[in-house]
Amino acid sequence: GENVEQHPSTLSVQEGDSAVIKCTYSDSASNYFPWYKQELGKGPQLIIDIRSNVGEKKDQRIAVTLNKTAKHFSLHITETQPEDSAVYFCAASLEAAGNKLTFGGGTRVLVKP
Amino acid sequence: GAVVSQHPSRVICKSGTSVKIECRSLDFQATTMFWYRQFPKQSLMLMATSNEGSKATYEQGVEKDKFLINHASLTLSTLTVTSAHPEDSSFYICSARDLAGGRDTQYFGPGTRLTVL
């Protein structure tokens, strides 16, 4: 089955700096890669996703890149703000197989004011 | 994005009792919903896939007789933790699969904190 590794497990950045989180996956058939933000005591919130037919996607301060050959994808947050502090999870799935998500271990991001 | 609700948000029960958690997709229909369990400072662990009108599919190691799932309509799935014990205490989260408009996206509920005394 699919295995997703996520790094780093914790990330501390100064407000205004960029944050980068990287994930690798094992199943080359996976074709859907969402990123979720989870605040303390709440459910995960979808912040951006990418499908394997594109290499990059951007939404304001958030961008995701995908390298299918190397089987890794990354989340980039620019101009970080204190409200970006949360746990971020990457995931991978094969849409044709019911889109069952396999999650990475999570990255705890702390943005220091 | 689409909205998924869960009820209750937190529940405390005595050991041996059963607890039902509801998951609703509020503005879309979901033929498939998923149930996850999350321990403190850990990732989400998929427990089962809930399919409207058919039996749920459970992940390896998850007892189907302990975690009963019913997906009676296109907007509601329920998870019942039967004969709960302290080790069942956890954060339970559901997600619903949105296939509208040609997309295939999962939206998560806010979670239910279960504490078994």
Short mmCIF file of C-alpha atoms in Angstrom, two decimals:
data_model
loop_
_atom_site.label_atom_id
_atom_site.label_comp_id
_atom_site.label_asym_id
_atom_site.label_seq_id
_atom_site.Cartn_x
_atom_site.Cartn_y
_atom_site.Cartn_z
CA GLY A 1 0.00 0.00 0.00
CA GLU A 2 0.86 3.67 -0.10
CA ASN A 3 3.32 5.17 2.37
CA VAL A 4 3.76 8.92 2.84
CA GLU A 5 6.72 10.45 4.65
CA GLN A 6 6.61 14.09 5.76
CA HIS A 7 9.44 16.38 6.87
CA PRO A 8 10.18 18.22 9.02
CA SER A 9 8.04 17.19 11.98
CA THR A 10 8.36 20.66 13.49
CA LEU A 11 9.16 23.99 11.87
CA SER A 12 9.69 27.33 13.53
CA VAL A 13 9.88 30.45 11.36
CA GLN A 14 9.93 34.17 11.91
CA GLU A 15 6.86 36.09 10.80
CA GLY A 16 7.27 37.16 7.20
CA ASP A 17 9.65 34.35 6.31
CA SER A 18 8.76 31.36 4.11
CA ALA A 19 7.96 27.85 5.27
CA VAL A 20 8.50 24.71 3.22
CA ILE A 21 7.20 21.23 4.04
CA LYS A 22 8.18 18.22 1.98
CA CYS A 23 6.48 14.87 1.44
CA THR A 24 7.45 11.73 -0.41
CA TYR A 25 5.15 8.92 -1.47
CA SER A 26 5.78 5.34 -2.46
CA ASP A 27 3.01 4.37 -4.88
CA SER A 28 3.72 5.76 -8.35
CA ALA A 29 0.03 5.25 -9.24
CA SER A 30 -1.11 7.92 -6.74
CA ASN A 31 -2.50 10.93 -8.57
CA TYR A 32 -4.06 13.23 -5.98
CA PHE A 33 -2.15 15.16 -3.32
CA PRO A 34 -4.04 17.41 -0.89
CA TRP A 35 -2.68 19.46 1.97
CA TYR A 36 -4.65 20.02 5.17
CA LYS A 37 -4.20 22.50 8.01
CA GLN A 38 -5.33 21.41 11.46
CA GLU A 39 -5.67 23.79 14.35
CA LEU A 40 -5.76 22.56 17.93
CA GLY A 41 -8.96 20.67 18.72
CA LYS A 42 -10.38 21.05 15.22
CA GLY A 43 -10.75 18.93 12.12
CA PRO A 44 -8.35 19.23 9.17
CA GLN A 45 -9.11 22.00 6.68
CA LEU A 46 -8.23 21.57 3.01
CA ILE A 47 -5.92 24.42 2.00
CA ILE A 48 -4.70 23.34 -1.42
CA ASP A 49 -4.50 20.23 -3.56
CA ILE A 50 -2.78 19.15 -6.74
CA ARG A 51 -3.40 16.43 -9.25
CA SER A 52 -0.71 14.59 -11.15
CA ASN A 53 -1.45 16.29 -14.46
CA VAL A 54 0.11 19.54 -13.20
CA GLY A 55 3.46 20.34 -11.62
CA GLU A 56 2.59 23.41 -9.60
CA LYS A 57 -0.42 25.19 -8.18
CA LYS A 58 -0.64 28.48 -6.34
CA ASP A 59 -3.30 30.14 -4.23
CA GLN A 60 -2.25 33.52 -2.81
CA ARG A 61 0.52 32.83 -0.25
CA ILE A 62 0.31 29.05 -0.61
CA ALA A 63 1.82 26.96 -3.38
CA VAL A 64 2.31 23.26 -3.95
CA THR A 65 4.80 21.62 -6.29
CA LEU A 66 4.77 18.03 -7.50
CA ASN A 67 7.62 15.97 -8.93
CA LYS A 68 6.11 12.72 -10.18
CA THR A 69 9.42 11.25 -11.27
CA ALA A 70 10.93 11.65 -7.82
CA LYS A 71 7.60 10.98 -6.10
CA HIS A 72 7.68 14.00 -3.89
CA PHE A 73 5.59 17.11 -3.39
CA SER A 74 6.04 20.20 -1.30
CA LEU A 75 4.00 22.94 0.35
CA HIS A 76 5.33 26.49 0.28
CA ILE A 77 3.92 29.23 2.47
CA THR A 78 5.27 32.72 1.82
CA GLU A 79 5.06 35.81 4.03
CA THR A 80 4.07 33.70 7.03
CA GLN A 81 1.74 35.14 9.63
CA PRO A 82 1.07 34.04 13.23
CA GLU A 83 -2.30 32.63 12.13
CA ASP A 84 -0.43 30.17 9.91
CA SER A 85 0.69 28.40 13.09
CA ALA A 86 -0.92 24.93 13.02
CA VAL A 87 -0.22 21.31 12.12
CA TYR A 88 -0.05 20.65 8.40
CA PHE A 89 -0.67 17.23 6.86
CA CYS A 90 0.09 16.07 3.36
CA ALA A 91 -1.74 13.13 1.85
CA ALA A 92 -1.74 11.00 -1.27
CA SER A 93 -4.37 8.89 -2.96
CA LEU A 94 -5.47 7.21 -6.15
CA GLU A 95 -8.73 8.83 -7.19
CA ALA A 96 -9.86 5.88 -9.28
CA ALA A 97 -9.56 3.62 -6.25
CA GLY A 98 -12.02 5.51 -4.08
CA ASN A 99 -9.66 8.36 -3.19
CA LYS A 100 -8.68 6.78 0.11
CA LEU A 101 -6.14 9.18 1.61
CA THR A 102 -2.84 8.13 3.15
CA PHE A 103 -1.53 10.86 5.42
CA GLY A 104 1.96 11.95 6.28
CA GLY A 105 2.95 12.26 9.91
CA GLY A 106 2.28 15.99 10.08
CA THR A 107 4.38 19.12 10.54
CA ARG A 108 3.86 21.43 13.48
CA VAL A 109 4.49 24.97 12.24
CA LEU A 110 5.11 27.82 14.65
CA VAL A 111 5.28 31.34 13.28
CA LYS A 112 6.98 33.66 15.76
CA PRO A 113 5.85 37.29 15.73
CA GLY B 1 -15.34 24.76 0.39
CA ALA B 2 -18.03 22.28 1.31
CA VAL B 3 -19.17 21.95 4.91
CA VAL B 4 -19.19 18.80 6.99
CA SER B 5 -20.58 18.76 10.51
CA GLN B 6 -20.18 16.31 13.37
CA HIS B 7 -22.27 15.80 16.46
CA PRO B 8 -21.55 15.77 19.29
CA SER B 9 -18.33 17.78 19.43
CA ARG B 10 -17.36 16.10 22.67
CA VAL B 11 -18.80 13.31 24.77
CA ILE B 12 -17.91 11.75 28.08
CA CYS B 13 -19.33 8.33 28.87
CA LYS B 14 -18.94 5.50 31.33
CA SER B 15 -17.11 2.33 30.45
CA GLY B 16 -19.42 -0.25 28.89
CA THR B 17 -21.83 2.18 27.30
CA SER B 18 -22.26 2.86 23.58
CA VAL B 19 -21.76 6.20 21.90
CA LYS B 20 -23.09 7.34 18.53
CA ILE B 21 -21.35 10.03 16.48
CA GLU B 22 -23.05 11.65 13.49
CA CYS B 23 -21.36 13.01 10.39
CA ARG B 24 -23.33 15.18 7.97
CA SER B 25 -22.47 16.79 4.66
CA LEU B 26 -24.42 20.05 4.80
CA ASP B 27 -24.30 21.38 1.25
CA PHE B 28 -23.46 18.40 -0.90
CA GLN B 29 -24.30 14.74 -1.23
CA ALA B 30 -21.69 12.19 -0.29
CA THR B 31 -21.96 8.58 -1.37
CA THR B 32 -18.70 7.95 0.44
CA MET B 33 -17.62 9.11 3.88
CA PHE B 34 -14.56 8.13 5.86
CA TRP B 35 -14.00 7.71 9.58
CA TYR B 36 -10.64 8.48 11.15
CA ARG B 37 -9.18 8.26 14.61
CA GLN B 38 -6.48 10.60 15.85
CA PHE B 39 -4.42 10.28 19.01
CA PRO B 40 -2.71 13.35 20.54
CA LYS B 41 0.11 14.73 18.41
CA GLN B 42 -0.32 11.96 15.84
CA SER B 43 -1.57 11.72 12.30
CA LEU B 44 -5.00 10.60 11.19
CA MET B 45 -5.59 6.87 11.07
CA LEU B 46 -8.27 5.66 8.68
CA MET B 47 -10.71 3.32 10.40
CA ALA B 48 -13.28 2.61 7.73
CA THR B 49 -14.91 3.71 4.50
CA SER B 50 -18.65 4.30 4.72
CA ASN B 51 -20.66 3.78 1.55
CA GLU B 52 -24.27 4.89 1.21
CA GLY B 53 -26.58 1.92 0.97
CA SER B 54 -23.95 -0.75 1.51
CA LYS B 55 -21.72 -2.17 4.20
CA ALA B 56 -18.73 -0.23 5.39
CA THR B 57 -15.21 -1.34 4.54
CA TYR B 58 -12.94 -1.56 7.56
CA GLU B 59 -9.18 -1.14 7.67
CA GLN B 60 -7.04 -3.97 8.93
CA GLY B 61 -7.10 -4.21 12.70
CA VAL B 62 -10.35 -2.26 13.17
CA GLU B 63 -13.11 -4.34 14.75
CA LYS B 64 -16.31 -3.94 12.77
CA ASP B 65 -18.45 -5.19 15.64
CA LYS B 66 -16.97 -2.58 17.95
CA PHE B 67 -17.19 0.35 15.56
CA LEU B 68 -20.56 0.11 13.84
CA ILE B 69 -21.02 2.30 10.80
CA ASN B 70 -24.29 3.17 9.12
CA HIS B 71 -24.60 5.34 6.02
CA ALA B 72 -28.34 5.56 5.63
CA SER B 73 -28.56 8.62 3.40
CA LEU B 74 -26.43 10.67 1.02
CA THR B 75 -25.78 13.24 3.75
CA LEU B 76 -25.45 11.21 6.94
CA SER B 77 -23.10 8.58 8.27
CA THR B 78 -22.99 7.42 11.88
CA LEU B 79 -20.26 5.73 13.89
CA THR B 80 -21.29 3.86 17.01
CA VAL B 81 -18.60 2.87 19.47
CA THR B 82 -20.09 -0.12 21.27
CA SER B 83 -19.20 -1.12 24.81
CA ALA B 84 -16.71 1.70 25.03
CA HIS B 85 -13.61 1.35 27.20
CA PRO B 86 -10.99 3.91 28.28
CA GLU B 87 -8.66 2.83 25.46
CA ASP B 88 -11.34 3.97 22.98
CA SER B 89 -10.87 7.54 24.18
CA SER B 90 -9.69 9.52 21.18
CA PHE B 91 -10.52 12.22 18.65
CA TYR B 92 -12.81 10.82 15.95
CA ILE B 93 -13.02 12.69 12.66
CA CYS B 94 -15.14 12.03 9.61
CA SER B 95 -14.67 13.22 6.05
CA ALA B 96 -17.06 13.30 3.12
CA ARG B 97 -16.15 12.83 -0.50
CA ASP B 98 -17.43 15.58 -2.79
CA LEU B 99 -17.70 14.50 -6.44
CA ALA B 100 -19.68 17.49 -7.70
CA GLY B 101 -18.46 19.37 -10.73
CA GLY B 102 -16.06 16.66 -11.80
CA ARG B 103 -13.78 17.13 -8.79
CA ASP B 104 -13.00 14.50 -6.16
CA THR B 105 -12.24 16.20 -2.86
CA GLN B 106 -12.54 15.23 0.78
CA TYR B 107 -13.80 17.68 3.36
CA PHE B 108 -13.42 16.97 7.05
CA GLY B 109 -15.74 17.48 9.96
CA PRO B 110 -14.65 19.32 13.12
CA GLY B 111 -14.11 16.09 15.04
CA THR B 112 -15.61 14.49 18.15
CA ARG B 113 -13.60 14.16 21.35
CA LEU B 114 -14.60 10.94 23.11
CA THR B 115 -13.59 10.36 26.72
CA VAL B 116 -14.46 7.03 28.30
CA LEU B 117 -14.24 6.97 32.08
#
